[in-house]
PDB file of C-alpha atoms in Angstrom:
ATOM      1  CA  MET A   1       0.100   0.242   0.071  1.00 41.00           C
ATOM      2  CA  ALA A   2       1.414   3.149  -1.181  1.00 48.00           C
ATOM      3  CA  GLN A   3       1.065   6.548   1.451  1.00 55.00           C
ATOM      4  CA  THR A   4       0.550   9.096   0.696  1.00 57.00           C
ATOM      5  CA  ARG A   5       3.070  12.354   0.708  1.00 59.00           C
ATOM      6  CA  GLN A   6       2.646  15.651   2.188  1.00 61.00           C
ATOM      7  CA  ALA A   7       2.276  18.402   0.300  1.00 69.00           C
ATOM      8  CA  THR A   8       3.537  21.526   2.656  1.00 81.00           C
ATOM      9  CA  LEU A   9       4.451  20.757   6.381  1.00 91.00           C
ATOM     10  CA  GLU A  10       2.757  22.390   9.390  1.00 92.00           C
ATOM     11  CA  THR A  11       5.467  23.888  11.870  1.00 91.00           C
ATOM     12  CA  ASP A  12       4.235  21.690  14.518  1.00 93.00           C
ATOM     13  CA  THR A  13       4.736  18.965  12.261  1.00 94.00           C
ATOM     14  CA  VAL A  14       8.100  19.811  11.294  1.00 93.00           C
ATOM     15  CA  PHE A  15       8.907  20.328  15.399  1.00 92.00           C
ATOM     16  CA  THR A  16       7.729  16.689  15.541  1.00 94.00           C
ATOM     17  CA  ILE A  17       9.975  15.144  13.044  1.00 95.00           C
ATOM     18  CA  LEU A  18      12.444  17.408  14.310  1.00 93.00           C
ATOM     19  CA  SER A  19      12.201  16.131  18.493  1.00 93.00           C
ATOM     20  CA  ASN A  20      13.782  12.774  17.529  1.00 93.00           C
ATOM     21  CA  THR A  21      17.533  12.920  17.610  1.00 91.00           C
ATOM     22  CA  THR A  22      17.727   9.746  15.062  1.00 93.00           C
ATOM     23  CA  HIS A  23      15.879  12.071  12.499  1.00 95.00           C
ATOM     24  CA  ARG A  24      17.782  14.850  12.892  1.00 93.00           C
ATOM     25  CA  SER A  25      21.306  13.073  12.449  1.00 92.00           C
ATOM     26  CA  LEU A  26      19.922  11.930   9.154  1.00 94.00           C
ATOM     27  CA  LEU A  27      18.862  15.105   8.105  1.00 95.00           C
ATOM     28  CA  TRP A  28      22.420  16.473   8.848  1.00 92.00           C
ATOM     29  CA  TYR A  29      23.567  13.719   7.087  1.00 93.00           C
ATOM     30  CA  LEU A  30      21.501  13.994   4.276  1.00 95.00           C
ATOM     31  CA  SER A  31      21.802  17.407   4.096  1.00 93.00           C
ATOM     32  CA  ALA A  32      25.487  17.021   3.410  1.00 92.00           C
ATOM     33  CA  VAL A  33      25.788  14.921   1.281  1.00 95.00           C
ATOM     34  CA  GLU A  34      22.316  14.622  -0.568  1.00 93.00           C
ATOM     35  CA  ARG A  35      22.012  11.232  -1.441  1.00 97.00           C
ATOM     36  CA  ALA A  36      23.078   7.937   0.619  1.00 97.00           C
ATOM     37  CA  THR A  37      22.554   4.115   0.983  1.00 97.00           C
ATOM     38  CA  VAL A  38      20.609   3.212   3.873  1.00 96.00           C
ATOM     39  CA  ARG A  39      24.147   1.438   4.615  1.00 94.00           C
ATOM     40  CA  GLU A  40      25.845   4.750   4.386  1.00 95.00           C
ATOM     41  CA  LEU A  41      23.108   6.471   6.783  1.00 96.00           C
ATOM     42  CA  ALA A  42      23.008   2.858   9.141  1.00 94.00           C
ATOM     43  CA  GLY A  43      27.111   3.505   9.568  1.00 91.00           C
ATOM     44  CA  HIS A  44      26.545   7.031  10.324  1.00 90.00           C
ATOM     45  CA  LEU A  45      24.038   6.438  12.745  1.00 88.00           C
ATOM     46  CA  ALA A  46      25.854   3.504  14.348  1.00 82.00           C
ATOM     47  CA  PRO A  47      28.406   4.290  17.070  1.00 70.00           C
ATOM     48  CA  SER A  48      31.735   4.306  15.759  1.00 60.00           C
ATOM     49  CA  ASN A  49      33.702   1.261  17.590  1.00 52.00           C
ATOM     50  CA  ASP A  50      36.798   0.146  15.673  1.00 55.00           C
ATOM     51  CA  ASP A  51      37.666  -2.719  17.592  1.00 54.00           C
ATOM     52  CA  GLY A  52      35.556  -5.641  15.149  1.00 56.00           C
ATOM     53  CA  SER A  53      33.323  -6.182  17.719  1.00 57.00           C
ATOM     54  CA  ASP A  54      30.107  -8.317  17.741  1.00 57.00           C
ATOM     55  CA  SER A  55      28.338  -4.880  19.540  1.00 68.00           C
ATOM     56  CA  ARG A  56      29.520  -2.962  16.408  1.00 61.00           C
ATOM     57  CA  LEU A  57      27.484  -5.066  13.773  1.00 67.00           C
ATOM     58  CA  GLU A  58      24.717  -5.845  16.458  1.00 81.00           C
ATOM     59  CA  SER A  59      24.489  -1.650  16.460  1.00 86.00           C
ATOM     60  CA  HIS A  60      24.838  -1.304  12.713  1.00 86.00           C
ATOM     61  CA  GLN A  61      22.147  -4.449  12.045  1.00 91.00           C
ATOM     62  CA  SER A  62      20.268  -2.549  14.711  1.00 92.00           C
ATOM     63  CA  ALA A  63      20.308   0.792  12.944  1.00 93.00           C
ATOM     64  CA  LEU A  64      19.963  -0.681   9.330  1.00 94.00           C
ATOM     65  CA  VAL A  65      16.242  -2.638  10.772  1.00 95.00           C
ATOM     66  CA  ALA A  66      15.202   1.173  12.097  1.00 95.00           C
ATOM     67  CA  LEU A  67      15.917   3.092   8.800  1.00 96.00           C
ATOM     68  CA  THR A  68      14.034   0.635   6.935  1.00 96.00           C
ATOM     69  CA  HIS A  69      11.355  -0.440   8.808  1.00 96.00           C
ATOM     70  CA  ASP A  70      10.714   3.293  11.110  1.00 96.00           C
ATOM     71  CA  HIS A  71      12.365   6.287  10.247  1.00 97.00           C
ATOM     72  CA  LEU A  72      12.990   6.432   6.522  1.00 97.00           C
ATOM     73  CA  PRO A  73       9.369   5.096   5.632  1.00 97.00           C
ATOM     74  CA  ARG A  74       7.946   8.087   8.128  1.00 97.00           C
ATOM     75  CA  LEU A  75      10.859  10.808   6.549  1.00 97.00           C
ATOM     76  CA  ALA A  76       9.529   9.832   3.276  1.00 97.00           C
ATOM     77  CA  ALA A  77       5.643  10.110   4.257  1.00 96.00           C
ATOM     78  CA  TYR A  78       6.535  13.732   5.147  1.00 96.00           C
ATOM     79  CA  GLY A  79       8.343  14.304   1.747  1.00 96.00           C
ATOM     80  CA  VAL A  80      11.313  15.281   3.570  1.00 97.00           C
ATOM     81  CA  VAL A  81      13.495  12.253   2.295  1.00 98.00           C
ATOM     82  CA  ASP A  82      12.502  10.150  -0.853  1.00 98.00           C
ATOM     83  CA  TYR A  83      12.879   6.487  -0.135  1.00 97.00           C
ATOM     84  CA  ASP A  84      13.682   4.076  -2.861  1.00 97.00           C
ATOM     85  CA  ARG A  85      13.875   0.570  -1.305  1.00 94.00           C
ATOM     86  CA  SER A  86      14.608  -1.693  -4.175  1.00 95.00           C
ATOM     87  CA  ALA A  87      17.178   0.544  -4.825  1.00 95.00           C
ATOM     88  CA  ASP A  88      18.378   1.246  -1.153  1.00 93.00           C
ATOM     89  CA  ASP A  89      19.125   4.640  -1.952  1.00 97.00           C
ATOM     90  CA  VAL A  90      17.955   8.343   0.054  1.00 98.00           C
ATOM     91  CA  THR A  91      17.897  11.861  -1.126  1.00 98.00           C
ATOM     92  CA  ILE A  92      16.918  14.953   0.269  1.00 97.00           C
ATOM     93  CA  GLY A  93      12.807  15.063  -0.848  1.00 97.00           C
ATOM     94  CA  PRO A  94      11.020  18.141  -1.624  1.00 96.00           C
ATOM     95  CA  ASN A  95       9.650  19.608   1.425  1.00 96.00           C
ATOM     96  CA  PHE A  96      13.157  18.988   3.016  1.00 96.00           C
ATOM     97  CA  ASP A  97      13.408  22.846   2.440  1.00 95.00           C
ATOM     98  CA  GLU A  98      10.819  23.718   5.361  1.00 94.00           C
ATOM     99  CA  VAL A  99      12.857  22.074   8.098  1.00 94.00           C
ATOM    100  CA  LYS A 100      16.429  23.001   6.872  1.00 93.00           C
ATOM    101  CA  PRO A 101      15.806  26.455   8.963  1.00 91.00           C
ATOM    102  CA  PHE A 102      14.666  24.661  12.088  1.00 88.00           C
ATOM    103  CA  LEU A 103      17.382  21.752  12.018  1.00 86.00           C
ATOM    104  CA  THR A 104      20.151  24.663  11.462  1.00 80.00           C
ATOM    105  CA  GLN A 105      18.368  26.486  14.604  1.00 77.00           C
ATOM    106  CA  PHE A 106      18.746  22.783  16.813  1.00 69.00           C
ATOM    107  CA  GLU A 107      22.430  22.796  15.567  1.00 65.00           C
ATOM    108  CA  ASP A 108      22.844  25.718  17.195  1.00 54.00           C
ATOM    109  CA  VAL A 109      21.469  24.994  20.209  1.00 49.00           C
ATOM    110  CA  GLU A 110      23.320  21.119  20.038  1.00 50.00           C
ATOM    111  CA  ILE A 111      26.907  23.353  19.950  1.00 42.00           C
ATOM    112  CA  ASP A 112      25.850  25.511  22.672  1.00 42.00           C
ATOM    113  CA  SER A 113      25.291  23.164  24.908  1.00 41.00           C
ATOM    114  CA  VAL A 114      27.929  21.116  24.257  1.00 39.00           C
ATOM    115  CA  GLU A 115      30.658  24.049  24.748  1.00 40.00           C
TER     116      GLU A 115
END
């Protein structure tokens, strides 16, 4: 069953999307690269642990499952990303520009809280 995409986003919807840390991280990454595979996104989300342990692999697998079954379909339904499941491809969607100004504000807040 195909999901309908929202033509424009209400401010409350934008804040709902950006209230999720994973969504913010994905959108920041895509704003820099504009196109990525689901595996690349999972690698970005999974904590880096270069010791080759099973926990890194499990974390990457968990990120793949969450992206495929939750985050990407949800963001695609809002038109923030375009997600081609069969090609394993994710790009910036037509409503991304509605989220981007708020995403920039979140970055400023997160940087200030770290400093």
